[in-house]
N, CA and C of each residue as an Amber inpcrd file, in Angstrom:
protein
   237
 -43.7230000  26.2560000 141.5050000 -45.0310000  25.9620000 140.9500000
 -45.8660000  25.1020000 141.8950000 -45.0410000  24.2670000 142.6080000
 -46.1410000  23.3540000 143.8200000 -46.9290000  24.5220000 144.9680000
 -46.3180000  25.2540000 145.3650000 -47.4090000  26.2420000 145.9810000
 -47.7570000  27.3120000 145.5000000 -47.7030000  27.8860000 143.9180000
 -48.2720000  28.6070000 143.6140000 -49.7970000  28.7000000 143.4270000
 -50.4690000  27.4910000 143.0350000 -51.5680000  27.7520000 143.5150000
 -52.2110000  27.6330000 144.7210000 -51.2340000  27.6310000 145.7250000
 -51.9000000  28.0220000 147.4970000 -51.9020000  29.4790000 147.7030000
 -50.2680000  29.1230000 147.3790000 -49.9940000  30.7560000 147.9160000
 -49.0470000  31.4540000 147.3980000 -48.7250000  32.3690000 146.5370000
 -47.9660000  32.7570000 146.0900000 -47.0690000  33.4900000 146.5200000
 -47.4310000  34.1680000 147.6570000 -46.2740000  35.0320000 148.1830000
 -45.5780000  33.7870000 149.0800000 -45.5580000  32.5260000 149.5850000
 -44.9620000  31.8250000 150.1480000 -44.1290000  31.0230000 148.7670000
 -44.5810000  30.9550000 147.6750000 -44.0700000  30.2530000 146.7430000
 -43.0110000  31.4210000 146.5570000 -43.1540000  32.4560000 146.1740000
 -41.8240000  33.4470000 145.6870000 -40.7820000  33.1250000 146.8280000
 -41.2370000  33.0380000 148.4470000 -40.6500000  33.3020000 149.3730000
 -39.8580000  31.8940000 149.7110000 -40.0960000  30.9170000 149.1950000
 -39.5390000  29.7260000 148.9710000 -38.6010000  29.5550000 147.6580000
 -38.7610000  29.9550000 146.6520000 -37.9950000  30.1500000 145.8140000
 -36.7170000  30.9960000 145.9070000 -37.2600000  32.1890000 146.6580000
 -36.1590000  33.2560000 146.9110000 -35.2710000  32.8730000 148.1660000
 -35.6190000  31.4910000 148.7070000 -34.8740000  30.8010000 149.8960000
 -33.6680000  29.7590000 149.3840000 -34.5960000  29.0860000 148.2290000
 -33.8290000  27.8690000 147.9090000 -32.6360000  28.5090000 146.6090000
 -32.8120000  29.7330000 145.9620000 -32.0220000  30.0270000 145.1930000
 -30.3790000  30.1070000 145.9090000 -30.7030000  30.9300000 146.6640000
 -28.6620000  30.9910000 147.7580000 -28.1230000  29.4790000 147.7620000
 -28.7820000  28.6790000 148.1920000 -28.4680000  27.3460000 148.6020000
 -27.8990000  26.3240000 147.0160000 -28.3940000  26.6630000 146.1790000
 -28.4310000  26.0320000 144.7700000 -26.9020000  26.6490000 144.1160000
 -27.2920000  28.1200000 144.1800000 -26.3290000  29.1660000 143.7750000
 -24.4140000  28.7170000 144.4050000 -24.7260000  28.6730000 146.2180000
 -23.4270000  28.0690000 146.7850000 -22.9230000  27.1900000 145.8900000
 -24.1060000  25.9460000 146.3090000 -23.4400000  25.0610000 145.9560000
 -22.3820000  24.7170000 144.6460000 -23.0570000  25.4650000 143.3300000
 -22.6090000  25.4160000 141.9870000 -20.9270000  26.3240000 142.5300000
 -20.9920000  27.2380000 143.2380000 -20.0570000  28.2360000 143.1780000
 -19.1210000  27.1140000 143.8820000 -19.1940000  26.2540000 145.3150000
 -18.9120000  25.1230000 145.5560000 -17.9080000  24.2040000 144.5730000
 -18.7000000  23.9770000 143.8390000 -18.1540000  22.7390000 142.6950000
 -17.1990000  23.4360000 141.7180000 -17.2170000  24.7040000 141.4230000
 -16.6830000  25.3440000 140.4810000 -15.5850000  25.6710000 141.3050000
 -15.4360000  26.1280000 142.6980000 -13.9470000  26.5850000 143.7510000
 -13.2180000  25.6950000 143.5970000 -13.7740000  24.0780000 143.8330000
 -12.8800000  23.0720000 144.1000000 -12.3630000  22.2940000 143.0370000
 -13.2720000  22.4130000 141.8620000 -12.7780000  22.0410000 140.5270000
 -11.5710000  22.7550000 140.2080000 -11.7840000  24.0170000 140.2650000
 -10.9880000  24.8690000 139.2050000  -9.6050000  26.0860000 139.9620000
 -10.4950000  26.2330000 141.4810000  -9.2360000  27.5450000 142.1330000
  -8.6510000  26.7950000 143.9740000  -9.0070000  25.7850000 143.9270000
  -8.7670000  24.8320000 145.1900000  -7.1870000  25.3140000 145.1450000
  -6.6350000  25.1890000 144.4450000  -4.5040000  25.3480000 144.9440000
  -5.1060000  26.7770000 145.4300000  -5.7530000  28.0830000 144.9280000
  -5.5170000  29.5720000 145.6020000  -5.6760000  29.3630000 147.0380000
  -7.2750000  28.6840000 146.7530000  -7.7840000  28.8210000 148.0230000
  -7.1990000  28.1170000 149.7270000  -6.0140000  27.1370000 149.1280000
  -5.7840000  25.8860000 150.1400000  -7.2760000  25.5830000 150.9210000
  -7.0440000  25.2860000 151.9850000  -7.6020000  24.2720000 152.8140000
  -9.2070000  24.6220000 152.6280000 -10.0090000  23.3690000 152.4790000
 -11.3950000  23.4040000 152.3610000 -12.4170000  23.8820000 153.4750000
 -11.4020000  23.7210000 154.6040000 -12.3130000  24.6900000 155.8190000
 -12.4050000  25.6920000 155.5820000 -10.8550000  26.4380000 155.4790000
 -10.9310000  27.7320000 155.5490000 -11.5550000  28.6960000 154.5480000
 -12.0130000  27.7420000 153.0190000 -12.9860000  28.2980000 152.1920000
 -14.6200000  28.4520000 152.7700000 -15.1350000  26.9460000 153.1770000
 -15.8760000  27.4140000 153.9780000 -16.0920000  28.4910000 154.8650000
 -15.3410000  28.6680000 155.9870000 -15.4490000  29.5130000 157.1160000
 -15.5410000  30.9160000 156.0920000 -14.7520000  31.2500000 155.3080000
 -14.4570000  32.8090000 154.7650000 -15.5240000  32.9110000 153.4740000
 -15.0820000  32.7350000 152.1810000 -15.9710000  33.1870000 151.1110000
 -17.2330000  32.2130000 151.1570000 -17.5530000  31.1110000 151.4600000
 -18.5680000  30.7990000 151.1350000 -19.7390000  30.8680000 152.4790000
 -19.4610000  31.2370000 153.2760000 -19.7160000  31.6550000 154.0360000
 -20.7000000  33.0680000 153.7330000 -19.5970000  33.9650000 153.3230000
 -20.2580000  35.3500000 153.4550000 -21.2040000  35.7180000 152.1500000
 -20.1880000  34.6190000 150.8280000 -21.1310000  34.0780000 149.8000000
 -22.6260000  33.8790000 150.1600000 -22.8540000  32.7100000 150.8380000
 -24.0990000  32.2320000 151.1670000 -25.3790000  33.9490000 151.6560000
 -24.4550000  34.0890000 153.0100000 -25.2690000  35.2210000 153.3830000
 -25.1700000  36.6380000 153.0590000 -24.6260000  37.4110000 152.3080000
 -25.3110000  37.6590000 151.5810000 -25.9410000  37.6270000 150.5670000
 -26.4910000  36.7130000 149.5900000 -27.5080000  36.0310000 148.4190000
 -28.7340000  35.8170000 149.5810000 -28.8580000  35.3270000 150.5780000
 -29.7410000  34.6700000 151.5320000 -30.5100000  36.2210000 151.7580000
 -29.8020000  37.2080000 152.4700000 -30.1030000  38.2820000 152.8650000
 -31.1750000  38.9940000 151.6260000 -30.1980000  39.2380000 150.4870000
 -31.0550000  40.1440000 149.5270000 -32.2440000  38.9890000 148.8900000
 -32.1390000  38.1120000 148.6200000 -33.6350000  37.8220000 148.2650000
 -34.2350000  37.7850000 149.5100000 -34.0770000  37.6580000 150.5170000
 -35.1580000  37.8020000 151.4050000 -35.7660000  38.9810000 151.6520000
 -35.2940000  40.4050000 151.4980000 -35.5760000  41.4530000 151.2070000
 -36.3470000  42.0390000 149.9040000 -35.8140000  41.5270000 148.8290000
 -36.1300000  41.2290000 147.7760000 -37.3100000  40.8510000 147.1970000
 -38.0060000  39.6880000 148.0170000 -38.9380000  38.8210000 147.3830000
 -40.4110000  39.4860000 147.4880000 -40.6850000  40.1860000 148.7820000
 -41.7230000  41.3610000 148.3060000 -42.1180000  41.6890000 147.3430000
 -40.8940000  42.6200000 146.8310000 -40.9220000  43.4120000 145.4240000
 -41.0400000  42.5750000 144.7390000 -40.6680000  41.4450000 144.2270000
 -40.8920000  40.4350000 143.1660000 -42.2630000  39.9630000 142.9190000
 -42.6950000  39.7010000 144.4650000 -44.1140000  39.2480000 144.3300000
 -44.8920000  40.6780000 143.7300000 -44.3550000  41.7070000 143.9960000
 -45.5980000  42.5090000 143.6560000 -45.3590000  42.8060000 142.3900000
 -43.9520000  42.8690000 141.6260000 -44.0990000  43.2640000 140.2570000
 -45.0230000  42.0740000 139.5790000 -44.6590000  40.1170000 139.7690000
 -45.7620000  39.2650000 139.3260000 -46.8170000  39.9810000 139.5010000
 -47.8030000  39.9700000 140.6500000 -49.0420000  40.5970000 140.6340000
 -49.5350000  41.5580000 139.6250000 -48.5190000  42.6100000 139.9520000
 -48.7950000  44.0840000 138.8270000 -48.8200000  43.4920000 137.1400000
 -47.8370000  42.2010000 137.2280000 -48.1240000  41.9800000 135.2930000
 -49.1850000  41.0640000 135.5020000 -49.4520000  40.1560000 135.9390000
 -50.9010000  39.3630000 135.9310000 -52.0920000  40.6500000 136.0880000
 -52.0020000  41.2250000 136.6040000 -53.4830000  42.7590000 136.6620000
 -53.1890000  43.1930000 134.9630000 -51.9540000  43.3390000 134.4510000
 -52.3420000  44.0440000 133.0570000 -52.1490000  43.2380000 131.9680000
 -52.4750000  41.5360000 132.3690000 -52.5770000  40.8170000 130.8900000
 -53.8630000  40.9520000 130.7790000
């Protein structure tokens, strides 16, 4: 909402940035709470699933956020 009224396709495109990062992290807190004995060592979670975790979430909204902005647009044109 802080740059939606500048700019909206930078506001979706900021949103659709900071979501992966939010998303890890929770997935983060929930590995080490709850499946830390599967996983052993905290690097090697890093280096492997959260890792590939991160990028791809990063990847598809960035692809993604286009289309998002334009379906907003398309329902603001037919309220």
């Amino acid at each position: 909402n802080l740059f939606k009224n500048k700019n909206e396709l930078l506001a979706v495109f900021i949103a659709s940035l900071i979501l992966p990062i939010v998303n890890t992290t929770i997935f983060i807190i929930g590995v080490v709470l709850f499946f830390m004995p599967i996983y052993g060592n905290f690097i090697n979670l890093i280096k492997g699933v959260l890792t590939i975790n991160f990028l791809i979430e990063f990847i598809i909204n960035l692809i993604l956020s286009p289309t998002v902005f334009r379906i907003i647009k398309a329902k603001s044109v037919f309220r």
